Tab-separated table of C-alpha atoms and ligand atoms in Angstrom:
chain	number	residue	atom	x	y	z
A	1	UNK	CA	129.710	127.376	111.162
A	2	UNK	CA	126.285	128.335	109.330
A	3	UNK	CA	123.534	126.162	110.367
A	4	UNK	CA	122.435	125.488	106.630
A	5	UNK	CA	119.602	122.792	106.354
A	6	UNK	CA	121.001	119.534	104.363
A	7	UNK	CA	117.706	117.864	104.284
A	8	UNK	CA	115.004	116.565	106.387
A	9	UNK	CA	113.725	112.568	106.770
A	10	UNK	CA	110.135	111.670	107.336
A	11	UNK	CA	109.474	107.971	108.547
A	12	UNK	CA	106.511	106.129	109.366
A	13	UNK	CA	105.889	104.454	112.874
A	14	UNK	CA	105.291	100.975	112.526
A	15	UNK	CA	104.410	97.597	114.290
A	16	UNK	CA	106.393	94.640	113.470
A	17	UNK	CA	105.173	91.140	113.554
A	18	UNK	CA	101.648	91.416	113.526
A	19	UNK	CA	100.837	88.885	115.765
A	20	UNK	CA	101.761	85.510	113.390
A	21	UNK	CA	104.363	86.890	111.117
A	22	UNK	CA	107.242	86.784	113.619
A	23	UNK	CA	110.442	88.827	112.518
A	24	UNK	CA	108.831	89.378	108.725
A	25	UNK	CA	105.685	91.209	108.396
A	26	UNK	CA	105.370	94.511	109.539
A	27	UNK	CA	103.090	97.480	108.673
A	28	UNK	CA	103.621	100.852	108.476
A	29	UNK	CA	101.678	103.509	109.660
A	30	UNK	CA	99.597	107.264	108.980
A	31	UNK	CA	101.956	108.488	112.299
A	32	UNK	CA	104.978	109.985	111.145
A	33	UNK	CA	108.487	110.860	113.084
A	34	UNK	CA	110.259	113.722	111.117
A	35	UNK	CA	114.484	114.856	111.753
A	36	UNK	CA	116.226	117.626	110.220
A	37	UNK	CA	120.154	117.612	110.101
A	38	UNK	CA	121.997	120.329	109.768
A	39	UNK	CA	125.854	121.186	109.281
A	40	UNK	CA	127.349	122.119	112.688
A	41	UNK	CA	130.658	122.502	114.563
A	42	UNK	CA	130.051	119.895	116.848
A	43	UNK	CA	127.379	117.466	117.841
A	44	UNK	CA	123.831	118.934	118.849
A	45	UNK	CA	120.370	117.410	119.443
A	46	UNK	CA	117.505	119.061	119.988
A	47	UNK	CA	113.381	117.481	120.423
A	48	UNK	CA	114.101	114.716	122.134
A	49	UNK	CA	114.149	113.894	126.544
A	50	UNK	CA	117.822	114.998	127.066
A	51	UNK	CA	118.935	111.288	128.055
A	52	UNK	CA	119.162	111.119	124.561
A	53	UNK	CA	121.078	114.135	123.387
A	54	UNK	CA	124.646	112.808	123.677
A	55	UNK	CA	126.598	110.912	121.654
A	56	UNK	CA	124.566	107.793	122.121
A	57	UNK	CA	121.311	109.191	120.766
A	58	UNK	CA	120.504	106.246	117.986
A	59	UNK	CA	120.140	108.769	114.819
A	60	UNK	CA	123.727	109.817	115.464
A	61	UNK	CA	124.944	106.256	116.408
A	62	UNK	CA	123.054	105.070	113.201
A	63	UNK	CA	124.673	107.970	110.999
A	64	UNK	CA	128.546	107.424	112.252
A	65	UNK	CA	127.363	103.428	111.574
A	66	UNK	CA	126.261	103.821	108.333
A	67	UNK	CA	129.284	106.141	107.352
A	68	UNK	CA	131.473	103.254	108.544
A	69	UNK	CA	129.971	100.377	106.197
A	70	UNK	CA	130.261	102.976	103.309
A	71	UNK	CA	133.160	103.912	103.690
A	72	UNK	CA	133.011	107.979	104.513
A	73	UNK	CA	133.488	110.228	107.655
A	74	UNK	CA	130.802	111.672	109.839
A	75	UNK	CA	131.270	115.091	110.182
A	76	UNK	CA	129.507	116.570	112.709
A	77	UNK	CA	125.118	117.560	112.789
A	78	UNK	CA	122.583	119.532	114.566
A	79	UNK	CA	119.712	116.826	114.667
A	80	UNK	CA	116.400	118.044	115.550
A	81	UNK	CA	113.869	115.221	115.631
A	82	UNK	CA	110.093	115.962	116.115
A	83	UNK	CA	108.451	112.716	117.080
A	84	UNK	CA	104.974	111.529	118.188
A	85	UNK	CA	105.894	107.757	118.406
A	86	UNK	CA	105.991	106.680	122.078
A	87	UNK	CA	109.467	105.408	123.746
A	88	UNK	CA	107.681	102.769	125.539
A	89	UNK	CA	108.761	99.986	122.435
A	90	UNK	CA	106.700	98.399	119.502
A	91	UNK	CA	105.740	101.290	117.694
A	92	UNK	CA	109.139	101.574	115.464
A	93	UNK	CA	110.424	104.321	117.466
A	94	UNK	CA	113.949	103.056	117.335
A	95	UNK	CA	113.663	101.942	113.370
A	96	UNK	CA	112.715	105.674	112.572
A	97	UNK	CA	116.013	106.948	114.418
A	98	UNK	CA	117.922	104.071	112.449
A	99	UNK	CA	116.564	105.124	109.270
A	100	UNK	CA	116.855	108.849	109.826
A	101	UNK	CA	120.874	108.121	110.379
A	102	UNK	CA	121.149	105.833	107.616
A	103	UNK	CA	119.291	108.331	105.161
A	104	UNK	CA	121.820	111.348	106.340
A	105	UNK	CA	125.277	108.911	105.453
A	106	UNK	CA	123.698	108.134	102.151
A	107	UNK	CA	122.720	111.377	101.361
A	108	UNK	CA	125.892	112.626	101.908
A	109	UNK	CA	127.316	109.354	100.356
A	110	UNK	CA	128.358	109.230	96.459
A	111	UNK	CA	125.738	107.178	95.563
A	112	UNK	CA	123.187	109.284	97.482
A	113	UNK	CA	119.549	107.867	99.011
A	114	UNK	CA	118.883	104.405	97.772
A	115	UNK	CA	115.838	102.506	99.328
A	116	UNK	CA	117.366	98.769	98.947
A	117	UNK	CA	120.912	99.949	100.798
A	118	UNK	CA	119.217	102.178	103.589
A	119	UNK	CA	117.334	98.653	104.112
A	120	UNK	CA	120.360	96.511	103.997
A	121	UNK	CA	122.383	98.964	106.213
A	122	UNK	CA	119.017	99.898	108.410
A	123	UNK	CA	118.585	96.105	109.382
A	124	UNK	CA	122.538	95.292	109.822
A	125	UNK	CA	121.669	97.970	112.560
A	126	UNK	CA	118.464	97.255	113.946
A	127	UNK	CA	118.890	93.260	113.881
A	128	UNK	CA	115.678	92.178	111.955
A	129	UNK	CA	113.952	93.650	109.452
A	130	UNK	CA	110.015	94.116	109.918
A	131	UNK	CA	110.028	97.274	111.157
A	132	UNK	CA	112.938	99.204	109.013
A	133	UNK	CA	111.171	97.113	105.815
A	134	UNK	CA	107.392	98.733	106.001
A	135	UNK	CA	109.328	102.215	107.464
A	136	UNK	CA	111.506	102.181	103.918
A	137	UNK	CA	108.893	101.268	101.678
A	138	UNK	CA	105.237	102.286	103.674
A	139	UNK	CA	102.700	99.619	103.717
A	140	UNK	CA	102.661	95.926	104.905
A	141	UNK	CA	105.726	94.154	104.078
A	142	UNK	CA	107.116	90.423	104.414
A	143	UNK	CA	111.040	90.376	104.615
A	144	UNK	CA	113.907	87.698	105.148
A	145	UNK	CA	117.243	88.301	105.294
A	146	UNK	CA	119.632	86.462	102.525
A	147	UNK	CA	123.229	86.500	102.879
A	148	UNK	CA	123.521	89.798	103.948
A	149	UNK	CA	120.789	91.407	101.948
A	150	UNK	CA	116.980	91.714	102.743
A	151	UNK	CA	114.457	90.658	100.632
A	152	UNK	CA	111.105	92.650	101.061
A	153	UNK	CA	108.327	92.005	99.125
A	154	UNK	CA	104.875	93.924	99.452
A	155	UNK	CA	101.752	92.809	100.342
A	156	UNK	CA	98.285	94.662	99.565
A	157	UNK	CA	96.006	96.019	102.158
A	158	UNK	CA	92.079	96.057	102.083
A	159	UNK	CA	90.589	99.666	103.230
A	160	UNK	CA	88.587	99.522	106.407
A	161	UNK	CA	90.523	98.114	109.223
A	162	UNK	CA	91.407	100.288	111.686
A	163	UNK	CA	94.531	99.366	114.199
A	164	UNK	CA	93.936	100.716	118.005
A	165	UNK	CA	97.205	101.058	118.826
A	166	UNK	CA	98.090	101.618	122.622
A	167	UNK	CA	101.496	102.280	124.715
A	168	UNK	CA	101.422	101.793	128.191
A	169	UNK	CA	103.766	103.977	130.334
A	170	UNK	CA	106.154	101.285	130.808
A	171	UNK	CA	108.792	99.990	128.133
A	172	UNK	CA	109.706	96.193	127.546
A	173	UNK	CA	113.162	95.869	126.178
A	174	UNK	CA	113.347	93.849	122.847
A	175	UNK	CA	116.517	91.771	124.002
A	176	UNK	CA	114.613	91.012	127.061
A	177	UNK	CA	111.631	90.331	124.954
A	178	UNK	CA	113.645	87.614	122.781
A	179	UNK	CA	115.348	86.283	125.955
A	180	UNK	CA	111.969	85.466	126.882
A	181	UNK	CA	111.088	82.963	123.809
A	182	UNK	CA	112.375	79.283	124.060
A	183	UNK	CA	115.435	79.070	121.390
A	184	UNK	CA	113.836	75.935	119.475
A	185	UNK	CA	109.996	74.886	118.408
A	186	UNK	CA	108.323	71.838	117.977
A	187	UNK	CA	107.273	71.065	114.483
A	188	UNK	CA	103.473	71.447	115.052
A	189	UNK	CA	104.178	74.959	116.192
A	190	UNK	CA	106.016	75.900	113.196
A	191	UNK	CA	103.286	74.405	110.761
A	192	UNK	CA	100.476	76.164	113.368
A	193	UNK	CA	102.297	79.347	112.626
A	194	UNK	CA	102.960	78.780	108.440
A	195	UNK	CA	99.455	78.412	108.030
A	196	UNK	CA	98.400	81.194	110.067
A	197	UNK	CA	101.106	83.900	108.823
A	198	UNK	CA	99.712	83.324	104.965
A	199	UNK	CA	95.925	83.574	106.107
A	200	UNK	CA	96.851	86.793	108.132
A	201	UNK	CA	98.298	88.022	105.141
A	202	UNK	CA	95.296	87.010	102.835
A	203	UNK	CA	92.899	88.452	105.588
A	204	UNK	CA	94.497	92.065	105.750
A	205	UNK	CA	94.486	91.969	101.930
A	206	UNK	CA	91.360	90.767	101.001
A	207	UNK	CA	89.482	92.778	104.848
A	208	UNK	CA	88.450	89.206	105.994
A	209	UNK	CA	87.733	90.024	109.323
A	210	UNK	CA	86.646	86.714	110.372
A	211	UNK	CA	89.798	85.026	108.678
A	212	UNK	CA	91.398	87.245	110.737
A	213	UNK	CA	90.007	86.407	113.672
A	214	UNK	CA	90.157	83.205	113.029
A	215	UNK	CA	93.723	83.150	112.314
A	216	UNK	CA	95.932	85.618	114.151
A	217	UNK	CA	96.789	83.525	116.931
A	218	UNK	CA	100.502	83.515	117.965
A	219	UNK	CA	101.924	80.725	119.471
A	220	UNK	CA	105.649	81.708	118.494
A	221	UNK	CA	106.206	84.802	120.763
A	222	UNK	CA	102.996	86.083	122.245
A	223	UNK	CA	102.606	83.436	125.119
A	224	UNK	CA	106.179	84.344	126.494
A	225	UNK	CA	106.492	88.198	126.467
A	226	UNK	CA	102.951	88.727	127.733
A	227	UNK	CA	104.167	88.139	130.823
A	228	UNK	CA	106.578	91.322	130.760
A	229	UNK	CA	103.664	93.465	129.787
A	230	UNK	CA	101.384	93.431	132.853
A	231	UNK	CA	98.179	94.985	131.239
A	232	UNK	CA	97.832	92.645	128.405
A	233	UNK	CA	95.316	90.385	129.791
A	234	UNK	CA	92.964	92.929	131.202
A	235	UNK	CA	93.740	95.014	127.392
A	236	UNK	CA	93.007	91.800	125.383
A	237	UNK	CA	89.973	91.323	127.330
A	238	UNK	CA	88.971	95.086	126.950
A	239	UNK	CA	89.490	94.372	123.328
A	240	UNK	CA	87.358	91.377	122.844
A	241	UNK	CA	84.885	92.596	124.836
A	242	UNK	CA	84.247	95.500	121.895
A	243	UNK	CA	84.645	92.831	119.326
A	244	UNK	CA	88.108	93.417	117.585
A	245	UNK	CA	89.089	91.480	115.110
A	246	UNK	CA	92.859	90.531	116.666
A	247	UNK	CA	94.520	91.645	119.273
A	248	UNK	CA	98.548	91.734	119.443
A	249	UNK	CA	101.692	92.579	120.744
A	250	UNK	CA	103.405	95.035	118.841
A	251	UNK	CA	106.674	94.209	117.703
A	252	UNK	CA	108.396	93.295	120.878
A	253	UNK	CA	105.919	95.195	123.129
A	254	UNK	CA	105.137	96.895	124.995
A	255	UNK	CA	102.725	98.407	122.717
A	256	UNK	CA	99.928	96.316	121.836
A	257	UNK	CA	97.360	96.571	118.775
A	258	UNK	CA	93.836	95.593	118.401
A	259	UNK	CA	92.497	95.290	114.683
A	260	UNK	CA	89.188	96.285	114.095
A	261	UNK	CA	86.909	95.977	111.232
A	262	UNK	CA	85.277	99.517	111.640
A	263	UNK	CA	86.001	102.835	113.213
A	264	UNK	CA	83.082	102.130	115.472
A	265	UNK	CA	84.699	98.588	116.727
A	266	UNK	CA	88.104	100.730	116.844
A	267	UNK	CA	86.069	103.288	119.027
A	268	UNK	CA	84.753	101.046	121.291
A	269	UNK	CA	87.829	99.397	121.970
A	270	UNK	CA	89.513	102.676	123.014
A	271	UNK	CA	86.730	103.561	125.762
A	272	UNK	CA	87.321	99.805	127.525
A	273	UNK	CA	91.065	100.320	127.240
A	274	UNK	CA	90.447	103.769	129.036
A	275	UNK	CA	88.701	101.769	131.614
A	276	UNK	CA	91.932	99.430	132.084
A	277	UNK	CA	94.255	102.301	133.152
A	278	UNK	CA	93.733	105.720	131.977
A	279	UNK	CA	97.263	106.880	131.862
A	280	UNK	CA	97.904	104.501	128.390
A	281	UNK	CA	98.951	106.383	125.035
A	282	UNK	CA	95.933	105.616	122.866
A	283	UNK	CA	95.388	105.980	119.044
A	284	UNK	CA	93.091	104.682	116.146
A	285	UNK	CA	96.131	104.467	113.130
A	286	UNK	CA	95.589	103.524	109.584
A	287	UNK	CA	98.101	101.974	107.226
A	288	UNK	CA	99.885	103.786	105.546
A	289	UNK	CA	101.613	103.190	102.060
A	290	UNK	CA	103.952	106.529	102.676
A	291	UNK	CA	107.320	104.993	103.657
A	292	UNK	CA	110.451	106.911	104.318
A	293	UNK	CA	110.411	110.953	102.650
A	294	UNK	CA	113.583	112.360	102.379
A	295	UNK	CA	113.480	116.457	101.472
A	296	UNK	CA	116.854	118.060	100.042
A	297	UNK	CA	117.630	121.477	100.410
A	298	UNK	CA	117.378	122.039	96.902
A	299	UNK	CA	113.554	120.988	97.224
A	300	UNK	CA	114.271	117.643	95.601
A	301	UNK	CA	111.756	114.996	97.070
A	302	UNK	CA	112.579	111.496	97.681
A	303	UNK	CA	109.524	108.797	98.711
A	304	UNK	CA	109.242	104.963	98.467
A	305	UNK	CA	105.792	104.384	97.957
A	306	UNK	CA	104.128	101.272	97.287
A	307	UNK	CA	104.379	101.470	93.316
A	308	UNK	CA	108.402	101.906	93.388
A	309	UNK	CA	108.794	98.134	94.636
B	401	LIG	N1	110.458	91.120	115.314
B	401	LIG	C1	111.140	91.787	116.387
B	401	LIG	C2	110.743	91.119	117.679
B	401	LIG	C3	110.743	93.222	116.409
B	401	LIG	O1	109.556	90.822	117.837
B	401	LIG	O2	111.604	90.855	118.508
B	401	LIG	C4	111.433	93.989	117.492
B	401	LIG	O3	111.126	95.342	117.390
């Protein structure tokens, strides 16, 4: 069979939860993961470790998914994916492969490519959606789920902060992550975090850094997965010691992100990381209000920017 391009998917990495806003904010960002699919006799992945290029891989599991809920057959893809996003969790690695899969069963769906449904069908995959949410739609997003369909609203984002994000070269599962979390809260904890989620969201809007500061302090997640992450201490140390503005797990770790209020701050944090363990992934990332791309082979361009919502 030809190898004819259908259409290629671009989707931003992202980090879920920023710090307070457990399971609904997430921010997108200026790192991108790209996949091509192709028409092909059988099943073939390509740019990706070869654990993943079986049947399991998460684009194709995503795709045959997808195809399910709506109703239509997979027929069979070369996938090529070309990504930059580090396995090692919290960067929105997985939520780019979900994505990518749901964007190739819509395309080829009646209905075609459809923001609100890739997010619906994206977070019936992925479990929770604050990292598909800012992925679809670029930016910093809140989200809920309400029966059935996700609600995403946007939130704005001052210029100026700068978000050292860094991957150490060990992974933390996310079940493991949210096996790790008591099941219930006390009150106080739930109005500790209320208070804090809307001031983090005021903070990055409005570049407060001393809100910021002030307020993104987790007390919902952070103080039970830190333990699975074995450099956090020293790296939240590093990071206060070159004044950043917050410091956080991303997503379910074991990435972690430090939120500076300059590039100098973001600079400086990067050099006492270094100093922790010099095998980490390292990079200074800026939001980004460029959500999912989709190119056709007839040139057509799909993007969800932060106007379209
Ligand atoms: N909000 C989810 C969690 C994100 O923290 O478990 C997982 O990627």
């Amino acid at each position: 069979m030809q190898d004819d391009v259908i259409f290629s998917v671009s989707v931003p990495a992202t980090s879920a939860n920023v710090g307070v806003g457990y399971d609904c904010l997430g921010l997108a960002f200026n790192l991108r993961a790209h996949f091509t699919f192709k028409e092909a006799d059988e099943l073939e992945i390509d740019g990706c470790p070869s654990r993943f290029q079986n049947d399991d891989n998460l684009v194709w599991q995503a795709y045959c998914t997808a195809c399910d809920k709506l109703g239509d057959e997979p027929t069979p893809k070369h996938i090529t994916i070309d990504s930059p996003i580090p396995f090692s969790g919290g960067l929105g690695s997985s939520s780019t492969c979900v994505i990518a899969g749901v964007a190739c069963a819509l395309q080829e769906s009646h209905s075609g490519w459809d923001p609100e449904r890739a997010l619906d069908l994206a977070c019936r995959i992925e479990g929770h959606p604050d990292n598909v949410a800012p992925a679809i739609y670029g930016g910093l997003t809140s989200s809920f789920v309400e029966g059935g369909h996700t609600v995403c609203s946007r939130i704005k984002i001052a210029c100026g902060f700068s978000f050292v994000a860094i991957a150490p070269p060990y992974s933390v599962q996310t079940e493991d992550a949210r096996l790790a979390m008591p099941s219930e809260v006390p009150v106080e904890t739930a109005v500790w975090q209320m208070g804090r989620v809307v001031a983090v969201t005021n903070a990055l809007a409005t570049g407060n850094a001393g809100l910021l500061s002030t307020a993104c302090v987790d007390k919902l997640h952070e103080p039970y997965r830190k333990k699975l992450i074995p450099d956090y201490d020293a790296l939240r140390e590093a990071a206060r010691m070159a004044r950043a503005s917050a410091f956080v797990i991303s997503g379910s770790g074991a990435a972690m992100i430090a939120i500076c209020e300059s590039p100098i701050v973001a600079q400086a944090v990067m050099n006492n990381a270094r100093d922790v363990r010099d095998d980490l992934w390292i990079q200074i990332l800026e939001p980004s209000l460029a959500g999912t791309s989709i190119t056709c082979d007839d040139n057509t361009i799909h993007h969800n920017t932060f106007d379209e919502i």
